[in-house]
Every structure is written in structure tokens, then in C-alpha cells.
Amino acid sequence: MDGATNELRLVLSTPPPNWQPPLGTAPNNPIAILHASLEHVRDNGDERYLFLRTILEVLHSRGFLNDSASSAAPLSGEEEQLLFHCVTGLRHVILFRWDSFHSSLRTCVRDFLLNVGLGLSFIDSGVGPSGVVCLPRTVAMACLSGAASLWKRGWVAGNDSDGVQESEEQSYVEKMTRNAIPHMQRIGKGEDLFVYLNSLLLAPFEEAMQQHQQQQLIYQKRYIGTMSASFLSLLVGEFTGGNSSARYNLPVEFHRSCHRVFEHGNHGDQSGLDATLHLSMTALSSLVGYVLNNTSSNTLQDQSLMEFGTCIINVTFDVLSWEFGAGSNKWDFSSGANVSAKDSGRGGVLLRPPQKWREVLIRPDFLGAVFHVYTAVRIGVAGSNSLDSTVMQKRGRMSHQLRQLLLQLASIAQGPIFTDQNERGAYAGFLLDGCLNVLETVLTEQQQHQDQLTADSMIWECRSTEIVDLVTMLSRITSNFRTKLLSQLATFQRFLSALCAIGKWLLESSVTECHQAGGDFGSMEGADWKNDAIAQILQCSEAMAGDYWLAGGSDSQEAKAACESLAVSLAPLYGVHCACRVRMASLEEHYLVREHAELDEAREEISATALEEEMAAAASLGRFNILASMKALSEMFHECMPRLKTLFGSAGVGGELNAEMAALLEEARMLIVCACHLLTDECEGETPAIPESVIHACQAGGSPHHEACTASIFGFINVLKSIAEDQALKATVHPEDPRLSPLLAKTLLWFFNRWGAAYVFPSFEEYRDDFGGILATWSKPESSQPMISFFTTLCLIYFCHWPQEKEVVLESTSLLLALGKKGPSVRDLLVADASFEKIVALHSVCAYLRHNVCQSEISAAMARIGGGLSMDMVKGYQRLPYNDRAKVLTGLIVCCSDMTNEKGTTMLNSCLQSIETPFFTVMQALVKKEARSQNIDVQESACLSILLYSGVVLASEMSDPERIPYFLSPSMPHLSGLMIYYAEDLTICESLLKLFRDYAERYLPMLTRDQCIILFSASTSLLKSYSEHHCKSRAIVKTSNSVEDFEEEQSYNDVLCAIQLLIQLGTKDFIDLCNTSKGVDSNQITDVIFFGLQQILPLMTQGLLRFPKLCTHYFTLVGFMVETYPKNLCSLPLELFDSLLDSLLFGMSHSDSLVSKSSLHGLAGLAQEHLKTHSLSNHLSAKPNIIENCTRRLLLEVIFQPIIWDRVEPAGMALLPLAAIDVHKFVEVINAVSQQYGQKQKRLHCAFEELIKPDILANVSKEGREGRVVRVQFKNDFDAFVRNVQAFLVMR
């Protein structure tokens, strides 16, 4: 043993043979050399046993082994690091070369590591944690981790058999190890391990020892117990795979087998998991009993007891976190694709332990005892100043672990572990009672000792994590046990009151802290944890509000009583939440303006999104009592209104926006946001509807205060109208005044957009009850017309006076579009409105007016159109960006689209003619060479025309949208003809490609044959001109980092648009419509698509394929084309075919499952086509190994890799025709591939023999039912094949 340490140090300081330093590392870097040499020794099997000998030598020299004569001395930092690497290296060598070591040596090393890690090698010599020296925790935990890994390796019967004859060298090393600890505890099998660990865990609680033995021995027993519990946690982690740092160099089937045996036992024996649960719960019960029987201050200040208790709790937590079934843990890579929806939530919020754990877990008395222990261990405010900081840390850690354990217990809500609902209710009641007792204690302490809670104190940190965990526990109880069960508990009212109380305290204390910080959120110490706690409270509210038992309109008395309790006890929190959040936003805005500070865009966007989500969640609180919530908001608005009107009234007097003004505007904006979330829901992609809770509160049968509730909403809308009107009117006079807020205007428009779409002329078929109350308020023309007129006037003002405020204009156009989609009743009111008529006239006047036109041109346009427009209005509208003009046009078309309304039809024709006539004029000038294409005015007019036509295309939601193709078809050849003049201008090219793509995408189902032919011809010309100038000579190099990826992808948006257009042209509907006797032959369409694909193929390098959107659409196109027209692809020139095939082979192993499936479908299509028609014969004569290369890469890069599980079926469908093309060559590929897997070669051959059956290969190319049966049979066989080979090929 002598000299092993120095020998190892010499080895680790010498670079291994042929070693090259990593890029950017100095050749003589000692750290790099150490790690390289360490890896070299491990990989070569440590033939001289340097790792084990060094461990023995260092521990012996420092007095950590029983035979050492000297007392233990602390390890140096270098020795600690060396020991850590030796222990992990020793574990690696034994695990990777398991069969090279005799079983007795493996067992000896395993037991040695366990004894050293537990402290048994030096505790027996009188060295202990009370006084002198222990092994550093990193070394001790490394020893325990190594022991746990070795236990797992030999756990399953047969894994611990001898693989080699015992050599003299191994016998000598084993003897040396045994002699190092003469009385080393030897453990034979798993049952003995648990019996032994049980004795170590319970020893510190033995009553006789506590009474008669010295305190020194008590500390020793606790230390050993602490390390025993740590070992159990590591052991469970090894079997789950989620907490293991070891690599076993064994296939997944080994880990699955270990997981299964540890969970279920072997041959009727008790499972390791059950034994661990029994140990942990027994130790936990002993800990609970000990703490409750010894509540003196000395006991609770005992650091060793706190550490011991924390480790016991950790073991219990780890066992309860076990994912049952070998198919639901880390070792089954198919779990992500095959776990059912029912079981998908197991891991976090919901646990489903087996019934056999019932007697251990479902013990309400035990739950109560755990809460009592927690109450004793938690650090109260009173007396906390007298505690040592180390004691506070350890008690805080134990308290935190107890809360995490209780959170786990709160997740046990369903399954066979409960016999009936009454038992579930009793279990939930004990959890709820315990949690509320602690929470009320926290609130009481807060009231009595507020002066002692400072942000920089340790007690403050403990309190913050405690509150977050407690409200999280309440949230989990609410989500898991549901409102119906909780409302039957006696503590339900207390639960709601506690939620409201803690929420109020968190919000009000946040406002106080914000005041103290002067609105600087960055300096608020408690903001993050308070926001987390508030989020959990709101999650509780959302869970109860979304409970179908309440939300479904149940008429039961229990549901009504629960709703009443929520309205009385929890809903008042909504007003407090709104008031506090509004005040904090106002303070922050005051600070930002006062200090001239600006938030960075990313942070501002994140904050805005988080606030929106919080407000949406808070709305669930307010909807428990709509009337009270509306009153709270109205009061805040009435307090804000006079100041806001005064501010608007002072517009035009000059001066800058000061902090007080900005704070007031932000206050008003936040109140509007609160109101919007309360009264409306996000209905993206759905028919806008009034929330059920609002309808119920305003109906005669739903609420006794329905009239007051309806009146409060009506009055509130009038208040918002007044605010919007005041600001808009001032904007017509003083548009540049800083007192007028575009952000406030945008928020008001956003509110009216969501509110108007739901409340004005509501769609009665969306509602199941009578149509009174709020439904009737704006349901008739006479009540809706004023609102419609107000909306259009608001839009008109902002279009003309704030044309450069992009967000305001965007919300205005969205409002117009939302109203237009409401239906014919609203469209009739829009067309009849004077302000709307002016917007139509403004569009007609400005449709072809560039930004740089002179006033005489404006006057001439006004004279032609008329409409009673002023010069200021026209000039303002003319300043709208061209993109925004197009969006306005989209809204106008939808609003004027009713064919039964003559006035609307006239307006629609005026809108369309105003863009068609100028465009044809420009095109005629270009064709006749009366205008130069490079003239900036002509170029700008062309851009404007393209964008306005795009606006027409986007109006597909209009009534009778088939009119759009009739309007566009005559213009399509001319639009395509623009490419002749502007082919080199990538901006115009991209705009044209977008226009054609959107047109094909939106209108293809409604096109006539003639319209399809026109679209095809125009698209052909467009794509040919585009590819000529932007594909052949364009070099694409991917050099950016991930931060710049999005911006760089935008620069290739033209490529994306071209791909998407090709996809649309390749759809069957389009081809069927064109392919008539007088139309376009389908081969012509296919030729165009393949022409476009050929032009794009050289661009699609692996660098460009890194962009997600481009990659997805490219492979969608390629996969579709290969599947649909494989013959055409097979006849591509060899160079292009190679590019196509390379991209398919690249895509089949892509991380995106959609990309991989498209690639595999494409590969299957090529193989099937060759199988039927031998269409690849020419390519195979030039490159004979094409099929073999595809097969080999498919096997090695997809089927034999863990990525296979989300692409099993397409991979099988690609392998089947590849194998059928030439069975003999396929066998050669299998033989070559199998040789790479050494001893597993025979199993791999057997698996392929079961998969590849002659009768299936013979019928691969058959059509009809026979072919489908063959493919289904192979699909099932391939699924079993993948599971089989993955189990022994994938190493972990």
C-alpha cells in the first residue's frame, strides 16, 4: 500500500499518451492534464489498483481506519479532492469491468465504501462529530454513492455471479481492504441491508441510550443515522435513475429490470421500495415521537438532531416521489409517447401510491403529529434573536423539508389507497387543518412582531419560504381534492378566510415596500417571493372558479352555498388586489419618469406578460361577486376620473410630462386592464362571448342584485367612453401633447375590442339561458348604434391624428375587424354610420397617394372622391404606414361585405376600385416605358399597390369571400409581371411571394377552374423570375449565434414564402381543378413545383435548416412531394437527387418530430417507387450503394438511437421498402452493422430474423387490403423490435 498516493499523483500530473489539450487550453494546464489522466486511468481499468490503494493509504495516514494508531486529523483540500476522484474512479472501474473482478472483491469494496461513508470506520475508534474530525461530506457522500451503485449492480439475481477466477492480485487487494477495517460490517443480500440500516436509523431514539449513555455517543449514533438516511436516498435515486451520477455501461433492459425488482420484489420477497418506505416511515415516526416528547429549547437547538431529522424526511420524500411502473420512469424512453392523459400528471401535482401503502400513509393521526412537529421545529419570531445562526439554518432546512413532505402528502388525492370519498374528505381535512393552523400562526406573529421582521434578517428568509410553501400546499389541496369535497369540510369557511387574509397582507405589505423603495422594483427585497405566494393564491381561486361543479351551473343547494361562501369570504380579495397592483404600477411609473430610467425591452415584455397573466387569474376572484368587484373598480375610477379630466383639459398649455402625470396615466391604464379581464375573456380563435359568471350575476334568476349589477356595468362602460372621448377630442387639437397618452388610448381600444365583440349584439345561440339582463342591454339597433358610432369615431380620429402611433392604429384596425365579423346586424349599423363612411372615403382618396405627394395631388384626389373630408384629415390618413393602410382596408372590406346591403356594396366596390385603377395605371406606364422602374416614386407606388392587394387577400373572413378571387384574378398576371421590373429588389420579391402564398392558402377551396389556371400561370412566372435572381447565385452561410437566430431567419423569409407557395400549388384540390380538358395538365403543375424545388434545394444547407420555421416547411414540402410524386423526384439529375437525399437523411434524425416524420415519409416514398418501377436504376448505376447507405444510416442514426420513440411508425415504414428492394444486400448491411455491437451481435441477428419475414417482403408493394394488412402487421412487429433492441443496445 505504501507509495500508492505518490504514484497516483505522478500519473495524474503526466499527460496521457497522444493527448491533445482542448481547444483554447494551454498545453501545460494542470487541471486539464489531471482530468485527462484521470479519465485515462479509469478507461484502462486501473490495472495497479491505484484508486483503491490511495483511498486506503490516505484514510489510514489520517486516522480514519480502525487499525490506525494515531487520532484522526483533518484532510487537506488536495487530499479531499484526490479522495473524491479516487472513489468515483473506483466505482467507474468496477461498474465498467464488473466481470473482471471476483464477486468477493466486489462485495468487499462495496461494504468498505458503505462503512467508510457511514462513519463506522472511525466512529468506533472514538472519533466523532462532537469533537474531533469527520470525513468531509463530499468524500463521505461519494463513498455512499459508490456503495449504492455497486448495490444496484448486483441487486437482480444473476448480476452478482462470478465472471472470472480469483487471482492472487485480487485476493491480495481484498485482504488489504478487509484488514483496513477488521470489524467491518459484512452484508450479504438486500434484506440484510435493510435490517442493518433499520438498526442504525432507530439507534438514536432508543430510550435506554438516551437516559444512560454519554452525549458523545448520542452524537455518534445520530451521525451514523444521518449518513444511513443519506445512503437510502442515494440508493432510491440509483434505482429511479433521476438522481444518479453513475454510468454502468449496461443496456436499458438492465435498468428496467432493477427498477422492476426494486419496486415489486423478487420471487415473493419484500421489495426494496417497500422496505425503504417502512424504514423511512418508522424512523419518521420515531423522530416525531422524540420531538413531541422533548420540546425543550435544548432539544430544538441540537444541530445533530436537526440534520438527522432532515435526512429522514428526505428519504420519505424520495420514496413518495417514486414513479410506479417501469414504463413511467427514466428508463423507458417510449414513456413520453405512450403515457396516457390520465397518467400524465403523476409526477408533480398528483401521486397515486399502491393500495399496499395505505396503512403507512393514510393515517390522519400521523399527519396531525407531523404538523405538531413542524410547529415545534419552525422558527417563530418570538425568541428567534437568541438562536445561533447555524441552528437557525439547520432548523430552517428541516422545516423546509417537512413542508415538502407535507406537499407530497397533499398530492395523494386519488386512487385505490382511499376506500371511499369519506376517507378522502377526512384526509383532506387533516391536511387543511394543519396547514391553516400554521398559516394563522404566521399571520398572528406578523401582527405582533412586525418590527422584528426586517428584509435582511434570517427569520425573514425563513418566513418567506414558509409562506410560499404553505399557500402552495393550499393550492395543491384545492386542485387535487376539488371544491365539492372541500366545501363539505367544517374548515371550508376558515380556509377561504385564511386565503383572503394572507392575500391581503401580502398585497398590502408589497405596496408598503414599494412606497419605501420609491417605486424602484429592483430594490424591493421581498417582491419575488410575495409574487410567487400571490400567484399560488390566485391559482387556488382559478381552480375553484373553473370547477365544473360550480362553473357548470349546478342547482344543488351545496353548490349554491359554496358560491355564497366564495362571494362573501374570498371575493373581497379582488378589490384589494386591484388597488394594490394599480398603486404599485403607478409608483413604478413615477419612479421611472422621475429618474429618467428605462426598462430594457426583454424585461419589460416579461413583466407585461406576467402582469397580464396575473390579472387574468385575479379575474376569477372578482367573478365570485361581480357586483362587489364592479363597485370596487368604479370607486377607484371615480377617484381617478377628476384628476384625469383635469390632465386632459390642460393639454396644449406646453411643458413636459412629469412623474405625477405619468403615474396618473398608468393608474388609469391599469384600472382598464383590471376591468377588461373581469368583464371579458380572451377569445382568440373562438366566438367572443360574455363570461357565464357575468351573465348569471345580471340575470333575474341568478342573483337578487341583478339589476344593480347590470347598471354598474352599464355605468362603468359610460365612464370609459367618457375617458376615451375626452382624450380623443384633445388629440384632434393637440396630437403632440405629452399629456395625451397613446398607451392609454391603445389600452382603451383593446378593452373596447374585447368588450364590444362580446357584448354588442351578442350571438344568442352561444348562450343557454334566457336573454335578459346584460344580454339585452346592447342587443338591439337603437342601443347598439351609439356604441358602434362611438367606436368608428374613435378609429377615425386615431387614423387621422395619430397615424404614426403604430400600436394605437393596430388596435383601431383590430376593433374595426372585430365589429365587421360580428354579423350582418352590426355590419348594417357600421355602413350607416357617418364616421365609418368617412374612413371609407379616406381610403378611397389615399389608396394610391404616396407619403411624398404634393398638396395639389391630394386636392385632386379629394375632388374626385368627395365625402366631405377636410385637408387635415386626408393628410393625417395619408401619413399612415402602408402596412397599416392595408390592415385598415382588410377591416373595411369585411365591414362592407353584406351583399344585401346596397350601400355596403357600393362602399366595397369603391374600396377595391381605388386600388385597382392606380395599379393598372402604374403597370401600363411600365409596360409602355412611360415610367422608369428605378424611379423612386414608381417603386414606392408599386410597393403600395402590392401591400393594398395583400390587404384585400387577408379579408377572407368577409361575407361571401368568393368575390375576392373574381376581383383579384385579372390583376394576378400583372402582379406577377412586377417581378420583371423588380426581380432584384428582395423586398418587393418577398411582398409578392407573400401575396401569392396568402391568396393560394386562403382561397384555394373556392377558386374556379379558370381562376386556378390564372393563379398557376402567374405563380409560374413569379417563381421563375424569383429563382433566376435569388436562388442560383445566392450564398447562405449560417454563422450567427442563438441570440441572433430569429433576426437572421427573417432575412430568409422570401425562401420560406416560396416554399409555402409551392406547398399550396401542390395540393390535390388545386391540381384537380387545373387538370381538365381545357385547363393545365397536372404534369405542368408538377414540373413547376419541381422546378421551384430544384432551385431551392441548393440553398437548403444544414446551416439554413437550423432555422425551425424554414426547416419545418421545407421538409413538409419535400415529404409531401416525395410521397405524392416520387417518380418525378427519382428522375431528378443525380446532383440534385443527392442534395435531396442528403437533406432527407439529415432530417430523419432531427429533434423536431414533424421534420423527422416528413423526412422518413419522403425516404419511404422513394424506396416504394423504386420497388414498383425501378425508377432509381440510372442513379444506382452511377452510385450502387445508395439504398445500402440509406438503410445503414436509418438503422444507426434513428432506429438504434433513443430518439426513435417519437418516430417509430414512419421509421418502420421507411425500413420495410428499403429491405424489400434487395434482401441480400439488406442482410449484408445488417451483418456489417451488427459487428459494431460485439457480444450483442447474436441478439441483434435474432431480432432481425423475427422482424424481416419473407411473406411480408414479398407483398410490400401490393395495393388494396392485402397491402394494408402487410403494413399493419409489420408496424406491430417493428414496434416490438424497437423495444427489444433498444433494451439491450442503448447503454447507460
Short mmCIF file of N, CA and C in Angstrom, two decimals, residues 211-297:
data_model
loop_
_atom_site.label_atom_id
_atom_site.label_comp_id
_atom_site.label_asym_id
_atom_site.label_seq_id
_atom_site.Cartn_x
_atom_site.Cartn_y
_atom_site.Cartn_z
N GLN A 211 -31.04 7.78 28.08
CA GLN A 211 -31.00 8.03 29.52
C GLN A 211 -29.65 7.75 30.15
N HIS A 212 -28.93 6.78 29.62
CA HIS A 212 -27.75 6.31 30.33
C HIS A 212 -26.42 6.58 29.62
N GLN A 213 -26.45 6.74 28.33
CA GLN A 213 -25.17 6.90 27.65
C GLN A 213 -24.77 8.37 27.57
N GLN A 214 -23.52 8.55 27.31
CA GLN A 214 -22.97 9.90 27.26
C GLN A 214 -23.45 10.64 26.00
N GLN A 215 -23.44 11.95 26.12
CA GLN A 215 -23.87 12.77 24.98
C GLN A 215 -22.99 12.53 23.77
N GLN A 216 -21.71 12.20 24.01
CA GLN A 216 -20.79 11.93 22.90
C GLN A 216 -21.29 10.77 22.04
N LEU A 217 -21.77 9.69 22.66
CA LEU A 217 -22.25 8.55 21.91
C LEU A 217 -23.57 8.85 21.21
N ILE A 218 -24.37 9.71 21.81
CA ILE A 218 -25.62 10.11 21.16
C ILE A 218 -25.31 10.82 19.85
N TYR A 219 -24.34 11.72 19.88
CA TYR A 219 -23.94 12.42 18.66
C TYR A 219 -23.42 11.42 17.62
N GLN A 220 -22.64 10.44 18.08
CA GLN A 220 -22.11 9.45 17.14
C GLN A 220 -23.24 8.68 16.47
N LYS A 221 -24.20 8.24 17.25
CA LYS A 221 -25.32 7.48 16.68
C LYS A 221 -26.12 8.33 15.71
N ARG A 222 -26.29 9.59 16.04
CA ARG A 222 -27.04 10.46 15.14
C ARG A 222 -26.28 10.69 13.84
N TYR A 223 -24.97 10.81 13.95
CA TYR A 223 -24.19 10.99 12.73
C TYR A 223 -24.32 9.76 11.83
N ILE A 224 -24.20 8.58 12.43
CA ILE A 224 -24.34 7.35 11.64
C ILE A 224 -25.75 7.25 11.06
N GLY A 225 -26.75 7.61 11.87
CA GLY A 225 -28.13 7.59 11.38
C GLY A 225 -28.33 8.57 10.23
N THR A 226 -27.70 9.75 10.35
CA THR A 226 -27.81 10.75 9.28
C THR A 226 -27.23 10.22 7.98
N MET A 227 -26.07 9.61 8.06
CA MET A 227 -25.44 9.08 6.85
C MET A 227 -26.20 7.86 6.32
N SER A 228 -26.83 7.09 7.22
CA SER A 228 -27.63 5.94 6.78
C SER A 228 -28.83 6.42 5.97
N ALA A 229 -29.48 7.48 6.46
CA ALA A 229 -30.62 8.04 5.72
C ALA A 229 -30.16 8.61 4.38
N SER A 230 -28.99 9.24 4.38
CA SER A 230 -28.45 9.76 3.12
C SER A 230 -28.18 8.63 2.14
N PHE A 231 -27.67 7.50 2.66
CA PHE A 231 -27.42 6.36 1.78
C PHE A 231 -28.72 5.82 1.19
N LEU A 232 -29.76 5.76 1.98
CA LEU A 232 -31.05 5.29 1.47
C LEU A 232 -31.56 6.19 0.35
N SER A 233 -31.41 7.50 0.52
CA SER A 233 -31.82 8.42 -0.54
C SER A 233 -31.04 8.16 -1.83
N LEU A 234 -29.73 7.96 -1.67
CA LEU A 234 -28.90 7.67 -2.84
C LEU A 234 -29.29 6.35 -3.49
N LEU A 235 -29.61 5.36 -2.67
CA LEU A 235 -30.00 4.05 -3.20
C LEU A 235 -31.29 4.15 -4.01
N VAL A 236 -32.28 4.86 -3.47
CA VAL A 236 -33.53 5.05 -4.21
C VAL A 236 -33.25 5.82 -5.51
N GLY A 237 -32.39 6.83 -5.43
CA GLY A 237 -32.05 7.61 -6.62
C GLY A 237 -31.38 6.78 -7.69
N GLU A 238 -30.56 5.80 -7.30
CA GLU A 238 -29.93 4.93 -8.28
C GLU A 238 -30.96 4.10 -9.04
N PHE A 239 -31.97 3.63 -8.33
CA PHE A 239 -32.96 2.78 -9.00
C PHE A 239 -33.95 3.59 -9.83
N THR A 240 -34.23 4.82 -9.45
CA THR A 240 -35.10 5.64 -10.29
C THR A 240 -34.35 6.18 -11.49
N GLY A 241 -33.05 6.38 -11.34
CA GLY A 241 -32.27 6.93 -12.44
C GLY A 241 -32.28 8.44 -12.49
N GLY A 242 -33.10 9.06 -11.66
CA GLY A 242 -33.22 10.51 -11.73
C GLY A 242 -32.19 11.24 -10.89
N ASN A 243 -31.51 10.51 -9.98
CA ASN A 243 -30.58 11.18 -9.08
C ASN A 243 -29.26 10.41 -9.04
N SER A 244 -28.85 9.91 -10.20
CA SER A 244 -27.66 9.08 -10.26
C SER A 244 -26.60 9.75 -11.11
N SER A 245 -25.38 9.75 -10.60
CA SER A 245 -24.26 10.27 -11.37
C SER A 245 -23.41 9.15 -11.96
N ALA A 246 -23.82 7.90 -11.69
CA ALA A 246 -23.02 6.76 -12.13
C ALA A 246 -23.42 6.32 -13.53
N ARG A 247 -22.42 5.80 -14.26
CA ARG A 247 -22.69 5.15 -15.54
C ARG A 247 -22.29 3.69 -15.40
N TYR A 248 -23.18 2.80 -15.86
CA TYR A 248 -23.00 1.37 -15.63
C TYR A 248 -22.48 0.64 -16.87
N ASN A 249 -22.53 1.30 -18.03
CA ASN A 249 -22.15 0.65 -19.28
C ASN A 249 -22.99 -0.60 -19.52
N LEU A 250 -24.29 -0.49 -19.19
CA LEU A 250 -25.21 -1.60 -19.36
C LEU A 250 -26.44 -1.14 -20.12
N PRO A 251 -27.09 -2.06 -20.81
CA PRO A 251 -28.27 -1.66 -21.61
C PRO A 251 -29.43 -1.26 -20.73
N VAL A 252 -30.40 -0.62 -21.38
CA VAL A 252 -31.56 -0.12 -20.65
C VAL A 252 -32.33 -1.26 -20.00
N GLU A 253 -32.32 -2.45 -20.60
CA GLU A 253 -33.07 -3.56 -20.02
C GLU A 253 -32.56 -3.92 -18.62
N PHE A 254 -31.27 -3.71 -18.37
CA PHE A 254 -30.77 -3.93 -17.02
C PHE A 254 -31.41 -2.95 -16.04
N HIS A 255 -31.46 -1.69 -16.41
CA HIS A 255 -32.03 -0.69 -15.51
C HIS A 255 -33.53 -0.91 -15.31
N ARG A 256 -34.22 -1.31 -16.38
CA ARG A 256 -35.64 -1.62 -16.24
C ARG A 256 -35.84 -2.79 -15.28
N SER A 257 -34.99 -3.81 -15.44
CA SER A 257 -35.10 -4.98 -14.56
C SER A 257 -34.86 -4.61 -13.11
N CYS A 258 -33.84 -3.79 -12.86
CA CYS A 258 -33.55 -3.35 -11.49
C CYS A 258 -34.71 -2.53 -10.93
N HIS A 259 -35.23 -1.63 -11.77
CA HIS A 259 -36.36 -0.81 -11.34
C HIS A 259 -37.55 -1.69 -10.96
N ARG A 260 -37.83 -2.69 -11.80
CA ARG A 260 -38.98 -3.57 -11.56
C ARG A 260 -38.79 -4.41 -10.29
N VAL A 261 -37.60 -4.98 -10.13
CA VAL A 261 -37.36 -5.83 -8.97
C VAL A 261 -37.34 -4.99 -7.69
N PHE A 262 -36.77 -3.80 -7.75
CA PHE A 262 -36.76 -2.94 -6.55
C PHE A 262 -38.17 -2.53 -6.16
N GLU A 263 -39.03 -2.36 -7.17
CA GLU A 263 -40.41 -1.95 -6.89
C GLU A 263 -41.28 -3.11 -6.44
N HIS A 264 -41.14 -4.27 -7.08
CA HIS A 264 -42.06 -5.38 -6.84
C HIS A 264 -41.46 -6.52 -6.03
N GLY A 265 -40.15 -6.54 -5.87
CA GLY A 265 -39.53 -7.66 -5.19
C GLY A 265 -39.21 -8.78 -6.15
N ASN A 266 -38.58 -9.81 -5.64
CA ASN A 266 -38.14 -10.93 -6.48
C ASN A 266 -38.54 -12.24 -5.81
N HIS A 267 -39.32 -13.05 -6.53
CA HIS A 267 -39.73 -14.37 -6.04
C HIS A 267 -40.44 -14.28 -4.69
N GLY A 268 -41.33 -13.31 -4.57
CA GLY A 268 -42.13 -13.21 -3.35
C GLY A 268 -41.47 -12.47 -2.22
N ASP A 269 -40.21 -12.04 -2.38
CA ASP A 269 -39.54 -11.28 -1.31
C ASP A 269 -40.12 -9.88 -1.22
N GLN A 270 -39.92 -9.27 -0.06
CA GLN A 270 -40.34 -7.88 0.09
C GLN A 270 -39.52 -7.00 -0.84
N SER A 271 -40.17 -6.08 -1.51
CA SER A 271 -39.46 -5.22 -2.45
C SER A 271 -38.58 -4.22 -1.70
N GLY A 272 -37.52 -3.80 -2.39
CA GLY A 272 -36.65 -2.80 -1.79
C GLY A 272 -37.38 -1.49 -1.53
N LEU A 273 -38.32 -1.16 -2.43
CA LEU A 273 -39.07 0.09 -2.26
C LEU A 273 -39.95 0.02 -1.01
N ASP A 274 -40.65 -1.11 -0.82
CA ASP A 274 -41.49 -1.26 0.38
C ASP A 274 -40.64 -1.24 1.64
N ALA A 275 -39.49 -1.88 1.57
CA ALA A 275 -38.61 -1.90 2.74
C ALA A 275 -38.10 -0.49 3.06
N THR A 276 -37.76 0.26 2.02
CA THR A 276 -37.28 1.63 2.23
C THR A 276 -38.39 2.49 2.82
N LEU A 277 -39.62 2.34 2.30
CA LEU A 277 -40.75 3.09 2.86
C LEU A 277 -40.96 2.74 4.33
N HIS A 278 -40.89 1.43 4.64
CA HIS A 278 -41.07 1.00 6.03
C HIS A 278 -40.00 1.62 6.92
N LEU A 279 -38.74 1.58 6.44
CA LEU A 279 -37.65 2.16 7.23
C LEU A 279 -37.86 3.65 7.44
N SER A 280 -38.17 4.35 6.37
CA SER A 280 -38.28 5.80 6.46
C SER A 280 -39.45 6.22 7.33
N MET A 281 -40.60 5.54 7.18
CA MET A 281 -41.76 5.90 7.98
C MET A 281 -41.59 5.53 9.44
N THR A 282 -40.90 4.41 9.69
CA THR A 282 -40.61 4.03 11.09
C THR A 282 -39.69 5.05 11.73
N ALA A 283 -38.64 5.42 10.99
CA ALA A 283 -37.72 6.43 11.52
C ALA A 283 -38.42 7.77 11.68
N LEU A 284 -39.28 8.11 10.74
CA LEU A 284 -40.01 9.38 10.83
C LEU A 284 -40.94 9.38 12.04
N SER A 285 -41.61 8.25 12.28
CA SER A 285 -42.48 8.15 13.46
C SER A 285 -41.68 8.29 14.75
N SER A 286 -40.51 7.67 14.76
CA SER A 286 -39.65 7.80 15.94
C SER A 286 -39.19 9.24 16.13
N LEU A 287 -38.86 9.89 15.02
CA LEU A 287 -38.45 11.29 15.10
C LEU A 287 -39.59 12.16 15.62
N VAL A 288 -40.80 11.94 15.09
CA VAL A 288 -41.96 12.71 15.54
C VAL A 288 -42.18 12.51 17.03
N GLY A 289 -42.16 11.23 17.46
CA GLY A 289 -42.36 10.95 18.88
C GLY A 289 -41.30 11.58 19.75
N TYR A 290 -40.04 11.52 19.30
CA TYR A 290 -38.95 12.08 20.09
C TYR A 290 -39.09 13.59 20.23
N VAL A 291 -39.39 14.27 19.14
CA VAL A 291 -39.51 15.72 19.19
C VAL A 291 -40.69 16.15 20.06
N LEU A 292 -41.83 15.44 19.94
CA LEU A 292 -43.01 15.81 20.72
C LEU A 292 -42.81 15.54 22.21
N ASN A 293 -41.97 14.53 22.53
CA ASN A 293 -41.71 14.22 23.95
C ASN A 293 -40.56 15.02 24.53
N ASN A 294 -39.82 15.72 23.68
CA ASN A 294 -38.68 16.50 24.15
C ASN A 294 -38.73 17.88 23.49
N THR A 295 -39.64 18.70 23.93
CA THR A 295 -39.85 20.00 23.29
C THR A 295 -39.06 21.12 23.95
N SER A 296 -38.08 20.76 24.76
CA SER A 296 -37.28 21.81 25.40
C SER A 296 -36.46 22.55 24.37
N SER A 297 -36.03 23.73 24.74
CA SER A 297 -35.24 24.55 23.82
C SER A 297 -33.92 23.88 23.47
#
